[in-house]
Amino acid sequence: MHEFSIAVNIVEIATDYAGRENAKVVKEIEIEVGELSGVVVDALEFCMEAAVKDSILEGAETSISFVPGKARCNACSHEFEVHDFLTVCPSCNTPAPEVIEGRELRVKSLLVE
Ligand SMILES: [Zn+2]
């Protein structure tokens, strides 16, 4: 499953970070998932539960925030919400707007001690 390898990757990022900070416990982790990142938040949450077992993230409070898709029209600079890559500009109908938000998939913050 796609989300499972992402969950494993997130655990690796947290483990590396905790190692650099000489931390023994990760208390909180915040993950940002964009609407257009191709990741299903529910599936990622489910996979995180399995991936954190016996890792430094076990017992950490995990929060996943969802970032809605947003694009800017290349022709008229109008900014609007998008839910896929096929949306045309609602004000001038130009296709292929530039996606400016919603592709992110990242660890936003980590609280260690
Ligand atoms: Zn436009």
XYZ file of C-alpha atoms and ligand atoms in Angstrom:
114
model
C 0.000 0.000 0.000
C 1.223 3.457 -1.003
C 0.319 5.004 2.360
C 2.232 2.361 4.264
C 5.576 3.266 2.674
C 4.828 6.923 3.437
C 4.110 6.036 7.072
C 7.413 4.137 7.277
C 9.178 7.133 5.774
C 7.606 9.456 8.364
C 8.836 7.166 11.149
C 12.334 7.331 9.631
C 12.237 11.131 9.528
C 11.170 11.234 13.198
C 13.842 8.691 14.204
C 16.581 10.687 12.433
C 15.424 13.915 13.987
C 15.218 12.465 17.496
C 18.706 10.990 17.028
C 20.147 14.368 16.068
C 18.447 16.013 19.047
C 19.520 13.218 21.436
C 15.860 12.741 22.282
C 14.493 9.518 23.666
C 10.817 10.160 23.177
C 8.761 11.866 20.527
C 5.764 13.394 22.236
C 3.938 14.838 19.291
C 4.167 14.724 15.553
C 2.236 16.851 13.143
C 1.878 15.812 9.526
C 0.507 17.894 6.694
C -1.242 16.163 3.816
C -2.299 18.110 0.742
C -5.532 17.326 -1.031
C -3.592 16.851 -4.289
C -0.758 14.795 -2.797
C -2.503 11.560 -3.709
C -2.499 10.427 -0.083
C -5.708 9.370 1.635
C -5.679 10.754 5.189
C -7.726 7.879 6.648
C -5.441 5.303 5.063
C -2.355 7.143 6.288
C -3.738 7.283 9.844
C -4.411 3.569 9.702
C -0.908 2.819 8.397
C 0.733 5.105 10.954
C -0.728 2.999 13.743
C 1.074 -0.052 12.407
C 4.269 1.740 11.350
C 4.954 3.342 14.757
C 4.980 0.013 16.617
C 8.304 -0.439 18.414
C 9.584 2.838 16.987
C 10.389 6.123 18.669
C 6.962 7.331 17.612
C 5.089 4.712 19.558
C 2.909 6.588 22.043
C 3.420 9.941 20.330
C 0.376 12.020 19.679
C -0.090 12.062 15.935
C -2.068 14.735 14.211
C -2.626 14.869 10.493
C -3.797 18.121 9.011
C -5.416 18.357 5.629
C -4.424 21.112 3.214
C -7.061 21.897 0.559
C -5.978 22.283 -3.042
C -5.506 25.793 -4.357
C -4.460 27.007 -7.777
C -3.708 30.226 -9.607
C -4.761 30.851 -13.178
C -1.837 31.481 -15.540
C -3.944 33.789 -17.690
C -5.831 36.019 -15.244
C -4.104 35.285 -11.892
C -7.398 34.328 -10.284
C -6.883 32.034 -7.276
C -9.395 29.289 -6.581
C -9.884 25.933 -4.898
C -9.098 22.820 -6.895
C -9.799 19.202 -6.109
C -7.887 17.693 -9.026
C -5.483 18.684 -11.785
C -8.159 18.997 -14.451
C -9.931 22.093 -13.185
C -10.246 25.080 -15.484
C -10.227 28.648 -14.194
C -13.765 29.569 -13.059
C -13.380 33.163 -14.188
C -11.820 32.782 -17.665
C -11.946 29.018 -18.417
C -8.211 28.703 -19.050
C -7.101 25.126 -18.353
C -4.038 23.914 -16.440
C -3.793 26.408 -13.597
C -0.661 26.420 -11.484
C -1.205 24.494 -8.267
C 0.038 26.650 -5.382
C -1.205 24.654 -2.385
C -2.278 21.117 -1.697
C 0.665 19.064 -2.983
C 2.392 18.976 0.383
C 3.139 15.823 2.258
C 5.461 16.636 5.080
C 6.230 16.428 8.731
C 5.238 19.873 9.923
C 6.468 19.630 13.490
C 7.991 17.220 15.963
C 8.039 17.624 19.714
C 10.748 15.564 21.403
C 12.176 15.248 24.856
Zn -8.362 32.719 -15.296
